[in-house]
CSV table of C-alpha atoms in Angstrom, one decimal:
chain,number,residue,atom,x,y,z
A,244,MET,CA,-6.6,-17.1,-28.6
A,245,LYS,CA,-3.3,-15.7,-28.4
A,246,TYR,CA,-1.9,-14.1,-25.3
A,247,LYS,CA,1.1,-11.5,-24.7
A,248,LEU,CA,2.8,-8.9,-22.7
A,249,GLN,CA,5.0,-6.4,-24.4
A,250,PHE,CA,6.5,-2.9,-23.0
A,251,LEU,CA,4.2,0.0,-22.6
A,252,THR,CA,4.9,2.7,-25.0
A,253,SER,CA,3.3,6.0,-25.7
A,254,GLU,CA,1.3,4.6,-28.4
A,255,TYR,CA,-1.2,3.4,-25.9
A,256,LEU,CA,-1.5,6.7,-24.0
A,257,ASP,CA,-5.2,7.2,-24.4
A,258,THR,CA,-6.1,3.6,-23.8
A,259,ILE,CA,-4.3,3.5,-20.4
A,260,LEU,CA,-5.8,7.0,-19.5
A,261,SER,CA,-9.1,5.7,-20.2
A,262,TRP,CA,-8.4,2.6,-18.0
A,263,ARG,CA,-6.8,4.5,-15.1
A,264,ASN,CA,-9.9,6.7,-14.9
A,265,GLN,CA,-12.3,4.0,-14.8
A,266,ASP,CA,-14.5,4.1,-11.2
A,267,ARG,CA,-13.8,0.2,-10.7
A,268,ILE,CA,-10.1,0.8,-11.0
A,269,ARG,CA,-9.6,4.2,-9.4
A,270,LYS,CA,-11.6,3.1,-6.4
A,271,ASN,CA,-8.9,0.4,-5.7
A,272,MET,CA,-5.9,2.6,-5.9
A,273,TYR,CA,-4.1,4.7,-3.5
A,274,ASN,CA,-5.1,7.9,-5.5
A,275,GLU,CA,-8.7,7.9,-6.9
A,276,LYS,CA,-8.7,11.2,-8.5
A,277,ILE,CA,-9.3,11.5,-12.1
A,278,ILE,CA,-6.2,11.7,-13.9
A,279,THR,CA,-5.7,14.8,-16.6
A,280,MET,CA,-3.9,14.3,-19.9
A,281,GLU,CA,-1.2,16.2,-18.6
A,282,GLU,CA,-0.6,14.3,-15.4
A,283,HIS,CA,-0.7,11.1,-17.4
A,284,GLN,CA,2.0,12.2,-19.9
A,285,GLN,CA,4.1,13.0,-17.0
A,286,TRP,CA,3.5,9.6,-15.4
A,287,ILE,CA,4.3,7.7,-18.8
A,288,GLN,CA,7.5,9.7,-19.4
A,289,HIS,CA,8.8,8.7,-15.9
A,290,ILE,CA,8.0,5.1,-16.1
A,291,LEU,CA,9.6,4.9,-19.7
A,292,GLN,CA,12.8,6.6,-18.4
A,293,SER,CA,12.7,4.6,-15.2
A,294,LYS,CA,15.3,1.7,-14.3
A,295,ASN,CA,13.3,0.5,-11.3
A,296,ASP,CA,10.0,0.5,-13.0
A,297,VAL,CA,8.5,-2.0,-15.7
A,298,TYR,CA,5.0,-1.6,-17.1
A,299,LEU,CA,3.6,-4.3,-19.5
A,300,LEU,CA,0.3,-4.3,-21.7
A,301,PHE,CA,-1.3,-7.5,-21.6
A,302,PHE,CA,-3.1,-8.5,-25.0
A,303,MET,CA,-5.5,-11.0,-26.2
A,304,ASP,CA,-5.6,-11.6,-29.8
A,305,ASP,CA,-3.5,-8.4,-30.5
A,306,ILE,CA,-6.2,-6.3,-28.3
A,307,PRO,CA,-5.0,-4.3,-25.4
A,308,THR,CA,-6.7,-5.8,-22.4
A,309,GLY,CA,-4.9,-5.1,-19.4
A,310,LEU,CA,-1.8,-3.7,-17.8
A,311,VAL,CA,0.6,-5.3,-15.4
A,312,TYR,CA,3.5,-3.7,-13.6
A,313,PHE,CA,6.5,-4.0,-11.2
A,314,ASN,CA,7.9,-1.0,-9.6
A,315,ARG,CA,10.3,-0.3,-6.6
A,316,ILE,CA,12.5,-3.0,-8.2
A,317,ASN,CA,15.5,-3.6,-6.1
A,318,TYR,CA,18.0,-5.6,-8.2
A,319,LYS,CA,20.2,-6.3,-5.3
A,320,HIS,CA,17.7,-7.7,-3.0
A,321,GLU,CA,15.9,-9.3,-6.1
A,322,HIS,CA,12.3,-8.2,-5.0
A,323,CYS,CA,9.7,-5.8,-6.4
A,324,TYR,CA,6.2,-4.6,-6.0
A,325,TRP,CA,3.6,-5.4,-8.5
A,326,GLY,CA,0.1,-4.2,-9.6
A,327,PHE,CA,-2.3,-5.0,-12.2
A,328,TYR,CA,-5.9,-4.2,-13.9
A,329,LEU,CA,-7.8,-5.4,-16.6
A,330,GLY,CA,-8.9,-2.3,-18.5
A,331,ARG,CA,-11.5,-3.9,-20.6
A,332,ASP,CA,-14.9,-4.7,-18.8
A,333,ASP,CA,-15.7,-7.3,-21.3
A,334,ALA,CA,-12.2,-9.4,-20.4
A,335,ALA,CA,-13.0,-13.1,-20.8
A,336,LYS,CA,-13.1,-15.0,-17.5
A,337,GLY,CA,-9.6,-16.1,-16.5
A,338,SER,CA,-7.9,-13.1,-18.3
A,339,GLY,CA,-6.3,-11.9,-15.0
A,340,THR,CA,-4.9,-15.2,-14.1
A,341,ILE,CA,-3.4,-15.5,-17.6
A,342,MET,CA,-1.8,-12.2,-17.4
A,343,ALA,CA,-0.4,-12.8,-13.9
A,344,THR,CA,1.0,-15.8,-15.0
A,345,LEU,CA,2.9,-14.4,-17.9
A,346,ALA,CA,3.8,-11.4,-15.7
A,347,PHE,CA,5.4,-13.5,-12.9
A,348,ASP,CA,7.3,-15.6,-15.4
A,349,TYR,CA,8.7,-12.5,-16.7
A,350,ALA,CA,9.7,-11.0,-13.2
A,351,TYR,CA,11.0,-14.2,-12.0
A,352,LYS,CA,13.0,-15.2,-15.2
A,353,LYS,CA,13.9,-12.0,-17.1
A,354,LEU,CA,14.1,-9.6,-14.1
A,355,LYS,CA,15.7,-12.3,-11.9
A,356,MET,CA,13.3,-11.5,-8.9
A,357,ASN,CA,13.2,-13.8,-5.8
A,358,LYS,CA,10.2,-12.1,-4.4
A,359,ILE,CA,7.2,-9.9,-5.8
A,360,TYR,CA,5.2,-8.4,-3.1
A,361,GLY,CA,2.0,-6.4,-3.6
A,362,GLU,CA,-0.5,-3.9,-1.3
A,363,ILE,CA,-4.3,-4.5,-1.2
A,364,LEU,CA,-6.5,-1.9,0.2
A,365,ALA,CA,-8.7,-4.0,3.0
A,366,TYR,CA,-12.0,-3.5,1.4
A,367,ASN,CA,-11.0,-4.8,-1.9
A,368,LEU,CA,-11.6,-8.7,-1.1
A,369,ALA,CA,-11.8,-9.9,-4.5
A,370,SER,CA,-8.0,-8.5,-5.0
A,371,VAL,CA,-7.3,-10.5,-1.6
A,372,LYS,CA,-8.8,-13.5,-3.1
A,373,PHE,CA,-7.0,-13.3,-6.6
A,374,HIS,CA,-3.7,-12.8,-4.7
A,375,GLU,CA,-4.3,-16.0,-2.4
A,376,LYS,CA,-5.2,-17.9,-5.4
A,377,LEU,CA,-1.8,-16.9,-7.1
A,378,GLY,CA,0.0,-18.3,-4.2
A,379,PHE,CA,0.6,-15.0,-2.4
A,380,LYS,CA,0.9,-15.2,1.5
A,381,GLN,CA,-0.2,-12.4,3.8
A,382,GLU,CA,2.9,-10.9,5.4
A,383,GLY,CA,1.6,-8.0,7.3
A,384,LEU,CA,-0.9,-5.2,7.8
A,385,PHE,CA,-0.6,-1.7,7.7
A,386,LYS,CA,-3.2,-0.2,10.0
A,387,GLY,CA,-5.0,3.1,9.2
A,388,HIS,CA,-2.3,3.4,6.1
A,389,ILE,CA,-4.0,5.6,3.7
A,390,LYS,CA,-6.9,8.2,3.8
A,391,LYS,CA,-9.7,8.2,1.6
A,392,ASP,CA,-13.1,10.1,1.8
A,393,ASP,CA,-11.8,11.3,5.4
A,394,LYS,CA,-11.6,7.8,6.5
A,395,PHE,CA,-8.3,5.8,7.0
A,396,ILE,CA,-7.9,2.6,5.3
A,397,ASP,CA,-5.8,-0.8,6.3
A,398,VAL,CA,-3.6,-2.0,3.7
A,399,TYR,CA,-2.5,-5.8,3.5
A,400,THR,CA,0.9,-6.8,2.2
A,401,TYR,CA,1.2,-9.9,0.7
A,402,GLY,CA,4.6,-11.8,-0.9
A,403,LEU,CA,5.1,-14.6,-3.3
A,404,LEU,CA,8.6,-16.2,-3.6
A,405,ASN,CA,10.0,-17.4,-6.9
A,406,LYS,CA,10.5,-21.0,-5.5
A,407,ASP,CA,6.7,-21.0,-4.4
A,408,TRP,CA,5.4,-20.0,-7.7
A,409,TYR,CA,7.5,-22.6,-9.8
A,410,GLU,CA,7.2,-25.5,-7.3
A,411,PHE,CA,3.7,-25.1,-6.2
A,412,GLN,CA,1.4,-22.5,-7.6
A,413,ARG,CA,2.4,-22.4,-11.6
A,414,PRO,CA,1.8,-25.9,-12.2
A,415,PHE,CA,-1.5,-25.8,-10.2
A,416,ILE,CA,-2.8,-22.4,-12.3
A,417,LEU,CA,-1.5,-23.9,-15.7
A,418,ASN,CA,-3.4,-27.2,-15.1
A,419,ASP,CA,-6.5,-25.1,-14.1
A,420,LEU,CA,-6.3,-23.3,-17.2
A,421,VAL,CA,-5.8,-26.1,-19.5
A,422,ARG,CA,-8.8,-27.8,-18.0
A,423,LYS,CA,-10.5,-24.5,-18.8
A,424,GLY,CA,-9.5,-25.0,-22.4
A,425,ILE,CA,-6.8,-22.0,-22.3
A,426,ASP,CA,-3.3,-22.9,-23.4
A,427,VAL,CA,-0.6,-20.2,-22.1
A,428,CYS,CA,2.2,-20.5,-24.4
A,429,GLU,CA,5.7,-20.5,-22.7
A,430,ASP,CA,6.9,-17.8,-25.4
A,431,SER,CA,4.0,-15.3,-24.8
A,432,CYS,CA,6.2,-12.4,-23.9
A,433,SER,CA,7.5,-10.1,-26.6
A,434,CYS,CA,9.7,-8.2,-24.0
């Protein structure tokens, strides 16, 4: 199987909107309302013009499978926020790990980031576990940070340094993928 990342283009407008509006994806976002096509078009125009946002489509055998993004990119301090989701319900086991591996290599090597950080809604335990598997460390907790359905939700903050990814976690992740029969090529990003 071939894996790659490529820059998001308006060609995939309908695909991304259908993913963004899936219940399983919306429930883990800050804003979980259904997104209209007009709102989606405005959003995509904004990110395509932004110098501080990079959105990448993840492909498996040339089939769009997920989206990973880096935003709030601070080139001076070399850090950025990240987010992701697998749009396809039938994505193979390990797809998220492959997507993250390719994405981190892009952020650390091409964007020259020192740190990637993420925010996770406290009830999203699968995402907490995933971040920890990737080597992220919890750095903070925003108590009652967002409001959903008239309830205030805590948000965890996690961070991953470039040196920790390359010295510790990346070799472990790649070995685990190889053991499962998955080969992630070094040149899988067509960005």
